[in-house]
XYZ file of C-alpha atoms in Angstrom:
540
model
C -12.831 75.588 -37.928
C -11.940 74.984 -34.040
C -15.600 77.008 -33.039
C -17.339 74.388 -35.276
C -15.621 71.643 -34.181
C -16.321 72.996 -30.773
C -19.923 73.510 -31.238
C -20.551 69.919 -33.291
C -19.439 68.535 -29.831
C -21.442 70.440 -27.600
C -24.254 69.480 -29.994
C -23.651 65.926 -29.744
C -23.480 65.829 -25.834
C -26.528 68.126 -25.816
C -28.280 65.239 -27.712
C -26.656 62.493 -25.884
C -28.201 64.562 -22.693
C -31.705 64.507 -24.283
C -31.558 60.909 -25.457
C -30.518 59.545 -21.573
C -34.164 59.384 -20.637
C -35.123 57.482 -23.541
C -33.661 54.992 -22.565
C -34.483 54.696 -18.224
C -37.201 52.538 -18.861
C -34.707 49.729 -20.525
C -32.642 50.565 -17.790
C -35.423 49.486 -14.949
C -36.320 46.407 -17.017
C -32.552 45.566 -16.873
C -31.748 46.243 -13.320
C -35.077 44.104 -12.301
C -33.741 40.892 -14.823
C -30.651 41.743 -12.998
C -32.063 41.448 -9.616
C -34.039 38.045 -10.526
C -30.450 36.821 -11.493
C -29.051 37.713 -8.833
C -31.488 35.770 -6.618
C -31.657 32.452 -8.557
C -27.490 33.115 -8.228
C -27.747 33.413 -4.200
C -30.475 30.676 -4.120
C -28.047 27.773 -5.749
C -25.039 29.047 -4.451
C -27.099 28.097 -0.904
C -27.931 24.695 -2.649
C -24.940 24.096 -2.811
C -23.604 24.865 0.565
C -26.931 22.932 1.754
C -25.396 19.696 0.232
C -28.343 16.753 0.555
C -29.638 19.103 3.006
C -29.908 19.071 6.984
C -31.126 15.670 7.335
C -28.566 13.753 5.534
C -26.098 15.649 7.026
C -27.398 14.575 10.565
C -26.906 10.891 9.628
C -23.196 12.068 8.240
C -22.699 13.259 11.959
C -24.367 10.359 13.427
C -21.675 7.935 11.764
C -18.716 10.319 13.233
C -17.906 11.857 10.145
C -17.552 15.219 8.928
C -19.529 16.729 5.870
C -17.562 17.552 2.855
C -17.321 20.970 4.147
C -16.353 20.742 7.002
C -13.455 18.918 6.319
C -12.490 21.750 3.797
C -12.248 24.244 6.477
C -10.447 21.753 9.047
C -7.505 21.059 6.169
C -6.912 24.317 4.875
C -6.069 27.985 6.350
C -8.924 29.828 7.749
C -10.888 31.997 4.879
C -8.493 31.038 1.982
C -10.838 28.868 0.507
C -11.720 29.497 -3.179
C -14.603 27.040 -4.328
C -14.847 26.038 -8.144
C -17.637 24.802 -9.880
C -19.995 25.276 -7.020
C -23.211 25.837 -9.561
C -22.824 22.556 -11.563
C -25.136 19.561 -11.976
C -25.450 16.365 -13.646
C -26.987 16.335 -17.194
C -28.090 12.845 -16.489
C -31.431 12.122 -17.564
C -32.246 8.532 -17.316
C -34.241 6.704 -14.879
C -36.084 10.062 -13.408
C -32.752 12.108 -12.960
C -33.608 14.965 -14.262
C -36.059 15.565 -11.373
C -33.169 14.746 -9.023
C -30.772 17.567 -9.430
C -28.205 18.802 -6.188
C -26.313 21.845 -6.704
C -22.470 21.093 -6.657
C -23.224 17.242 -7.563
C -22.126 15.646 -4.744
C -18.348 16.710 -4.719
C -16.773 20.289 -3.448
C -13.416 21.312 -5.131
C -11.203 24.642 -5.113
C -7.992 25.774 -3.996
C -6.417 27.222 -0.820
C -3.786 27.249 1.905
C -2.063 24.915 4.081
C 0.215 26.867 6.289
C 0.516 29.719 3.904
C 1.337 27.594 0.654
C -1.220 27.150 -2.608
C -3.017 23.371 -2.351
C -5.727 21.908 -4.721
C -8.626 20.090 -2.932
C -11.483 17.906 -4.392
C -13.437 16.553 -1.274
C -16.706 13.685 -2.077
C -19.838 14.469 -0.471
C -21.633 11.995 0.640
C -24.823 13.629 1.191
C -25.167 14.172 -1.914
C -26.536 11.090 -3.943
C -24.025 8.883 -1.962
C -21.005 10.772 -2.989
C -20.807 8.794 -6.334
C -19.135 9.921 -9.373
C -21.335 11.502 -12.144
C -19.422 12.400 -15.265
C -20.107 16.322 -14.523
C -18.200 15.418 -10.669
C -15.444 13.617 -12.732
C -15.333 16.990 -14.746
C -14.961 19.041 -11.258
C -11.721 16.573 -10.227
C -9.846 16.769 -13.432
C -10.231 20.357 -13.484
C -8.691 20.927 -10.242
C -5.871 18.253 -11.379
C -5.218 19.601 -14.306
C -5.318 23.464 -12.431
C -2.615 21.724 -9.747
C -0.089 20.702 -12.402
C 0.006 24.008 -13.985
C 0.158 25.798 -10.789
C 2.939 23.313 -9.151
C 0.938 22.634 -6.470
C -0.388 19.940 -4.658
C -3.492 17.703 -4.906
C -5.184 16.761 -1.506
C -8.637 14.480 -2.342
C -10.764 13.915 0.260
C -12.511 10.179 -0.266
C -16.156 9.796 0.809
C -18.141 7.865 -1.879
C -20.470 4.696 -2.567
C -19.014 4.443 -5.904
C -20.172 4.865 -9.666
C -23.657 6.567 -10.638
C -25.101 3.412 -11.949
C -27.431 5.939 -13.570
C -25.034 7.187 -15.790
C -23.498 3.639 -17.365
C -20.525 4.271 -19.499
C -20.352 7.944 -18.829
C -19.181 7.152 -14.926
C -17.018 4.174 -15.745
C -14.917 7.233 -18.448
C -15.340 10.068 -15.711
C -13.232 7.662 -13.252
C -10.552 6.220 -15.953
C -10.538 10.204 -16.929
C -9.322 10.974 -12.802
C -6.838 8.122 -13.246
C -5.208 9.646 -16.409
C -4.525 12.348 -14.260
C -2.966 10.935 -11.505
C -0.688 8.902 -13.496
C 0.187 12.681 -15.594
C 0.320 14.328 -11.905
C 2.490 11.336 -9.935
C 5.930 13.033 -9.774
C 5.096 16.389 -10.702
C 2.798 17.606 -7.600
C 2.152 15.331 -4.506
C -0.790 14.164 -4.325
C -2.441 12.575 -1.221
C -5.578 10.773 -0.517
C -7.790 10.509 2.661
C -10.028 7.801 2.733
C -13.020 8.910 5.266
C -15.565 6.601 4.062
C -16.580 4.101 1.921
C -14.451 3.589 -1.555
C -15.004 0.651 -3.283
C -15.044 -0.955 -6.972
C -12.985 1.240 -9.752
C -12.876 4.554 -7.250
C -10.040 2.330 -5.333
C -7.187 3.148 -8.092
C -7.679 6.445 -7.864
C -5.875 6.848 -3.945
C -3.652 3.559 -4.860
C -2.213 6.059 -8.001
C -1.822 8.711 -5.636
C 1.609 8.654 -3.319
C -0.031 8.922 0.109
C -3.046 7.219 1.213
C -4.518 7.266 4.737
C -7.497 6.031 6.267
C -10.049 6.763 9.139
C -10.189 3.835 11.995
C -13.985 2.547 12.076
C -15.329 5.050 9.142
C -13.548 3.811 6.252
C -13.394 1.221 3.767
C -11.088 0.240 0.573
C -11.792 -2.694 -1.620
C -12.705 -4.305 -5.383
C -15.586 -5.703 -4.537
C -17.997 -5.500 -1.176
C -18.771 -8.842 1.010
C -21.537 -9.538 -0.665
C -19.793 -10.022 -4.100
C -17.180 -11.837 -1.735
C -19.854 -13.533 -0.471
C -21.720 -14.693 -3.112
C -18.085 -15.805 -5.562
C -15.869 -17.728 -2.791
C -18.461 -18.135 -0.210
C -16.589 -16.334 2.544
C -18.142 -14.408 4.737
C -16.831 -11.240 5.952
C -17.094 -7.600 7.221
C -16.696 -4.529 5.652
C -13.653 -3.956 8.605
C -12.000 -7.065 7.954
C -12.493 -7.072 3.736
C -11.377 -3.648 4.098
C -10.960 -1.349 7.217
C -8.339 0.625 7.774
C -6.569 -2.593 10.224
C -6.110 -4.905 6.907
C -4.668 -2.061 4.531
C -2.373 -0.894 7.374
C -1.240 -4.473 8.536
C -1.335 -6.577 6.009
C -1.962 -5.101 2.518
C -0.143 -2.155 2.516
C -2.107 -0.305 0.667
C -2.803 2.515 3.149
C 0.397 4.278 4.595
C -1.437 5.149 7.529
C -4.596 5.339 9.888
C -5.991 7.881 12.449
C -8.316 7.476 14.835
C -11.226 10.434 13.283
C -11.439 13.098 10.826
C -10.146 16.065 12.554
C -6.430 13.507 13.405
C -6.140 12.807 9.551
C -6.565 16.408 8.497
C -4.375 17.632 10.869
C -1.796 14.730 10.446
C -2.013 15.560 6.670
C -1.747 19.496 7.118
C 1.644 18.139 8.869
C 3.018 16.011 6.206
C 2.554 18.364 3.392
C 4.805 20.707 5.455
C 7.799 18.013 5.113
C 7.127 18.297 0.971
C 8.017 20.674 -1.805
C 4.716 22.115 -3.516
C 5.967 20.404 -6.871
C 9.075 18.379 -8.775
C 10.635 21.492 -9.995
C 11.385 22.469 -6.184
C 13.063 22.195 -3.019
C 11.128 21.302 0.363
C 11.195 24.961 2.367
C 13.723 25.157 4.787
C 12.311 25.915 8.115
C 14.044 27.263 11.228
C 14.671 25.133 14.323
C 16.102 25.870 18.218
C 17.640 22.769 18.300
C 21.906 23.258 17.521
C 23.203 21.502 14.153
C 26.220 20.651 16.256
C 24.305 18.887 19.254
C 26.006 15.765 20.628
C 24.268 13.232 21.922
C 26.574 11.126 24.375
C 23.336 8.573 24.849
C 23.842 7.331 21.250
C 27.714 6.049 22.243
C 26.093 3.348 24.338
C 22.912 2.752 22.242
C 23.770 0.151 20.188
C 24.521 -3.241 22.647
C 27.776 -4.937 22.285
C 26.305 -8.089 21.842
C 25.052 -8.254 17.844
C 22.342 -10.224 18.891
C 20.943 -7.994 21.099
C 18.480 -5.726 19.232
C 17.865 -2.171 19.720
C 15.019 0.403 18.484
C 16.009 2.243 15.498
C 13.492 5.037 15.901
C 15.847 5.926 19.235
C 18.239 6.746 16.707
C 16.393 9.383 14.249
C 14.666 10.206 17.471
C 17.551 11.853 18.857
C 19.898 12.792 15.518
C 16.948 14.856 13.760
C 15.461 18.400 14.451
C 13.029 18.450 17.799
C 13.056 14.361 18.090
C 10.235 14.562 15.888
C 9.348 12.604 13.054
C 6.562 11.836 10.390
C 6.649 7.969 9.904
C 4.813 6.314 7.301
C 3.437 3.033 6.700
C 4.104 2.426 10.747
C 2.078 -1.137 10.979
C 3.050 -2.343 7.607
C 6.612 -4.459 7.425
C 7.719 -2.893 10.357
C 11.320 -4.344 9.883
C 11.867 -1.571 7.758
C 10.921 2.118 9.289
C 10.895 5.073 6.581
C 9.516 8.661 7.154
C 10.226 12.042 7.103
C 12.306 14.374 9.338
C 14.345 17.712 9.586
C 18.154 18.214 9.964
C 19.313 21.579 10.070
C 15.825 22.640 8.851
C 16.415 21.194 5.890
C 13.313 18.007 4.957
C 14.763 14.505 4.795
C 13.269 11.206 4.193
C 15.010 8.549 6.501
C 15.080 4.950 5.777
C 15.914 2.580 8.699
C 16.504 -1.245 9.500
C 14.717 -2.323 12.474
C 16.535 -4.480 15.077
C 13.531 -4.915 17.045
C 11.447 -6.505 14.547
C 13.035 -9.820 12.796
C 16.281 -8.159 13.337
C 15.861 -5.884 10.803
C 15.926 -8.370 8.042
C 15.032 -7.362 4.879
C 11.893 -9.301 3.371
C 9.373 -8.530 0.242
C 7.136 -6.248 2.137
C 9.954 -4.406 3.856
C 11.924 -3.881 0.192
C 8.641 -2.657 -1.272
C 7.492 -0.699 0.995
C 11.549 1.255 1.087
C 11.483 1.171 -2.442
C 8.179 3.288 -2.694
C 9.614 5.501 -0.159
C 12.880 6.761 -1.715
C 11.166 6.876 -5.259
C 8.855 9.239 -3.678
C 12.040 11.620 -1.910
C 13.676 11.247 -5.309
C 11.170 12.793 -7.594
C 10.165 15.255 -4.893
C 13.708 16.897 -4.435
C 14.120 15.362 -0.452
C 17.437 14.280 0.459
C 18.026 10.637 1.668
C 19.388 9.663 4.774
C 19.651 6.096 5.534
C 20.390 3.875 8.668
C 21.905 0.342 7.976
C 21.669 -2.824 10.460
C 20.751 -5.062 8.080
C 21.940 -8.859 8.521
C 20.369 -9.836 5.077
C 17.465 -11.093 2.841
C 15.326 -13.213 4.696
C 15.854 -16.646 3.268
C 13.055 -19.586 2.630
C 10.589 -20.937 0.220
C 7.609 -18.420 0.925
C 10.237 -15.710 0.297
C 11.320 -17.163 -2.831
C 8.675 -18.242 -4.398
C 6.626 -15.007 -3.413
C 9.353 -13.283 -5.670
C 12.291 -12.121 -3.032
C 14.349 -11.653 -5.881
C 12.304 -9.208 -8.102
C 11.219 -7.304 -4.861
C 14.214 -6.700 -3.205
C 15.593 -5.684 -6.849
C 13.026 -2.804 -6.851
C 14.565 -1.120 -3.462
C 18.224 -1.729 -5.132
C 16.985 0.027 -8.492
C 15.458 2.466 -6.444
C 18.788 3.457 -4.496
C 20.603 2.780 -7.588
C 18.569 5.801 -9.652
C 18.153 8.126 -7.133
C 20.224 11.509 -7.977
C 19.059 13.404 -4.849
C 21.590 13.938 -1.919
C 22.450 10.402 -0.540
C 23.838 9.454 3.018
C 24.218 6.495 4.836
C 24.955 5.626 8.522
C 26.111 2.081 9.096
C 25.367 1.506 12.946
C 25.738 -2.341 13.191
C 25.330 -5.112 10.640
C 25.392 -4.554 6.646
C 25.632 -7.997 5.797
C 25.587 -9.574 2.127
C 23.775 -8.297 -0.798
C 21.427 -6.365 2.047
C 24.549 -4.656 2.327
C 24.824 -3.711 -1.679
C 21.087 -2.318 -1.341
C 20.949 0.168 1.448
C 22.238 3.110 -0.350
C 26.032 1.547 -0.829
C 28.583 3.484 -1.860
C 28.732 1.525 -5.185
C 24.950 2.831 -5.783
C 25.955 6.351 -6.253
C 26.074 6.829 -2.347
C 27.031 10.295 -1.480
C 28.282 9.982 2.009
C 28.670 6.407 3.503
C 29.395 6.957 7.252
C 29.736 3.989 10.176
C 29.701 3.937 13.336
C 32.713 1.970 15.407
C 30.280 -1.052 16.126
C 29.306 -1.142 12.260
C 30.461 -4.970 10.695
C 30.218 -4.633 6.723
C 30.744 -8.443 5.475
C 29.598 -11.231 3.292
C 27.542 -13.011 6.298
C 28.115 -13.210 9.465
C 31.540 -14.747 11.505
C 29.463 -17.803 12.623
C 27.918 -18.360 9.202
C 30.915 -17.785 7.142
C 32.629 -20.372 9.380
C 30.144 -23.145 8.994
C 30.767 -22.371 5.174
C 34.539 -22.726 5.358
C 35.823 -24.852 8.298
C 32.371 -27.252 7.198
C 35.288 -30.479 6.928
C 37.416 -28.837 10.399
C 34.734 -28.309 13.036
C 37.506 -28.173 15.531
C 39.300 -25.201 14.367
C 35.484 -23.652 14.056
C 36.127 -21.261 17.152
C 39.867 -19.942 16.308
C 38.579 -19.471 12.856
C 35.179 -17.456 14.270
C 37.689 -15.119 16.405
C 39.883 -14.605 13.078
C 36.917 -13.818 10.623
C 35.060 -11.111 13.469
C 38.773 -9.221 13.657
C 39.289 -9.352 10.366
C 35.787 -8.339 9.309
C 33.489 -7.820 11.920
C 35.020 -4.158 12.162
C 34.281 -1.331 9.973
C 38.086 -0.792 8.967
C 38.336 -3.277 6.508
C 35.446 -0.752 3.948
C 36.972 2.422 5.382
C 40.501 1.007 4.345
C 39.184 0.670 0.629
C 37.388 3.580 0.226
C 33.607 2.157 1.032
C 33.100 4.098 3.903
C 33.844 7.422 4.004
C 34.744 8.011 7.758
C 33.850 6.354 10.625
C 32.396 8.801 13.176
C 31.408 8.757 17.001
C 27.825 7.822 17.159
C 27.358 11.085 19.083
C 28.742 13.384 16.079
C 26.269 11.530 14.075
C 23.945 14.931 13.806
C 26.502 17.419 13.056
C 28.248 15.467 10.579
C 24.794 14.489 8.549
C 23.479 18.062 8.535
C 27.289 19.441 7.574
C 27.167 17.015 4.557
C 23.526 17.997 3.836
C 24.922 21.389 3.497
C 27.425 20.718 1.241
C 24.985 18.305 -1.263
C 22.882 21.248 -1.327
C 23.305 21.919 -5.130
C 24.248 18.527 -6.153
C 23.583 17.922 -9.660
C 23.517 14.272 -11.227
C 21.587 13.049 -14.064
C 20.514 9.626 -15.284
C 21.282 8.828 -18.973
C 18.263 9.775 -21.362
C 15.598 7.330 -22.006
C 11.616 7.252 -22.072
C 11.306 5.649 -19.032
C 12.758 2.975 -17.039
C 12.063 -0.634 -17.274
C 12.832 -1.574 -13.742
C 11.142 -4.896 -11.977
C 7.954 -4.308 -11.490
């Protein structure tokens, strides 16, 4: 039985043997289909690298701006990038499309590195057919957004686009509410930043305004609804694309943009920077990173910082400046309601978003823009894991009619809801004035406050001593400056909230490092929850 066996396969593989050349001339038919393959493979795959090809991207240089590509390579570590979807194209056929085809339609997505950590890019193309969004480019984006969520890792888009493919009708108009479904799905799961380096107008504006960063390129850029002409045309005002929309009227006055840089290669390195502050996704810590500079460092400069006289401002960014890691630190939103300054830092190595009052500017009132702009801020640090640390010298709300009837109420609510909900690691430094409700709102003790520390010149009150003396000695102006002495020792001190437990300590300004990053150390693995709902309701 075994011989037979033995011999049936030494049959078989004889036959096999004999049957091989049957078959070679398949085999050359095969490897010649394969060849043609491979060719048509290699000649879109250079189609798509080629873009709109060598003279549109000479006019993309002319204008200062960087192709598609090129920006790729600038934002992410050298060689790690892996390009998606490189071989698709529009399926559009009206209006002689189908004889205008460009390989990668006019968008380049994929994933890399940005100093050695996983990051989802989409960047817009201008050179090809304008940049605008086809409902095959939608496709790309919400495949890499969809990719970043499951991966927990961040979304960078790179903006460079004249708008819809009126070409396509409807089909554009559902690719772009498609993107926005996913940034609303994405917003507190992965960061997601946007870098506006060209024009971006009509329904491709939401799209960076969903997103929680979104920068801007000085001279190169452009954000609005609808173009001068339409402006034009409706109100009969004429203006430029700068001043409808540049980078200087979303910075300054709208707020729409959190920052600007002067070219392309600034904003991709700025941005390379501020993902390093940032935890890849919600269900993470930032990375801890290591730093020269000594937790325990005292700064003896910061006893004499703040001026005796209360009326005599100061610059709060002196402050982080010399209590964080290096003296260095990320701001955001820098032009916009700069009576407020909020950014991100290190202490200890350890990422922190800092909130500020700013003396210099209005005396560091708080106004609408200022208590939006805050409120934005910590919501961000709160779903991303990064610890709040907070600087008060706030003297109030700043009163009047344009205040209140622009909504003062409802806005500054949103910065105390957003204080008020925050469960990530919360401390506060009271360095001068915390008067009134102001008071309340910048991360008080009574809003879940961690660690509430003050320096000796802090003054926690209801209003001011000359103020609250108008108020009560309004019948007994004589006894006005006895009674302005009596209110500033009885109140104008921080003893008074340390003595019932609002203040936790009051500190030496120049311990103010070690005692923040100590206290960061110790909130670590804080755990606090807020009670279950489907979402909150709070003032929009």
């Amino acid at each position: 039985m075994y011989s037979a066996t033995l011999l049936a396969r030494r049959t078989l593989g004889t036959h096999l043997q004999t049957r091989l050349p049957f078959h070679s001339r398949g085999y050359a038919v095969a490897n010649t289909k394969d060849t043609e393959i491979k060719a048509r493979i290699a000649e879109k795959r250079q189609a798509s690298l080629a873009g709109g090809g060598d003279s549109r991207i000479a006019a993309q240089h002319s204008k200062g701006k960087l192709t598609a590509r090129e920006r790729i390579d600038l934002l992410l570590d050298p060689g790690t990038f892996r390009e998606t979807d490189a071989f698709v194209e529009h399926q559009c056929t009206a209006f002689g499309m189908s004889e205008q085809k460009i390989t990668g339609d006019g968008v380049v997505t994929g994933v890399g590195k940005i100093n050695g950590r996983t990051t989802f890019v989409f960047s817009q193309d201008f050179t090809a057919f304008g940049g605008s969004l086809s409902r095959t480019f939608a496709a790309k984006v919400c495949k890499i957004m969809d990719r970043a969520m499951l991966a927990g890792a961040p979304v960078v888009g790179l903006n460079d686009s004249g708008g819809a493919r009126i070409q396509e009708g409807v089909d554009s108009l559902a690719g772009y509410a498609e993107i926005f479904q996913r940034n609303v799905l994405a917003s507190g799961v992965v960061p997601q930043v946007s870098l506006v380096m060209g024009p971006c107008a009509g329904g491709a504006v939401y799209s960076p305004a969903l997103t929680d960063f979104t920068f801007m390129v000085r001279g190169t850029s452009y954000l609005f609804v609808t173009g001068p002409d339409v402006v034009r045309a409706v109100t009969n005002e004429h203006v430029t694309q700068e001043q409808l929309g540049g980078a200087v009227p979303h910075t300054t006055k709208s707020g729409v943009a959190h920052g600007a840089f002067d070219n392309d290669v600034v904003a991709l390195a700025r941005t390379r920077e501020l993902l390093s502050y940032l935890p890849q996704s919600n269900r993470e810590a930032p990375a801890l990173r290591p730093t020269c500079d000594p937790f325990d460092r005292a700064d003896a400069a910061l006893d004499t910082l703040v001026p005796g006289d209360s009326h005599v401002a100061y610059d709060i960014k002196h402050v982080i400046a010399r209590v964080v890691d290096d003296a260095r630190f990320f701001e955001i939103m820098p032009e916009f309601a700069r009576n407020i300054v909020v950014g991100f830092a290190r202490m200890g190595g350890r990422s922190v978003g800092i909130v500020g009052n700013q003396p210099l500017v209005s005396s560091g009132v708080l106004d609408i823009d200022a208590s939006v702009k805050a409120a934005r801020f910590v919501r961000f640090c709160d779903a991303f894991n990064v610890p709040l640390v907070t600087f008060v010298d706030v003297p109030g709300f700043l009163p009047g009619t344009r205040q209140e009837h622009g909504g003062i109420i409802r806005e500054g609510a949103k910065l105390l809801y957003a204080y008020a909900e925050a469960t990530v690691p919360k401390i506060a430094v009271t360095t001068r004035k915390a008067y009134g409700g102001a008071q309340c709102v910048m991360s008080s003790k009574q809003l879940r406050g961690d660690v509430n520390l003050a320096w000796p010149t802090a003054e926690l009150a209801v209003m001011g001593a000359k103020g609250a003396v108008e108020i009560l000695w309004r019948r007994d102006p004589q006894g006005r400056k006895q009674a302005e002495e009596e209110y500033n020792r009885l109140f104008a001190n921080p003893l008074p909230a340390a003595q019932r437990g609002y203040l936790d300590d009051i500190i030496a300004p120049s311990d103010t490092r070690r005692r923040i990053i100590e206290e960061l150390e110790i909130l670590q693995h804080k755990r606090l929850t807020n009670p279950p709902k489907k979402h909150d309701n709070m003032p929009l």
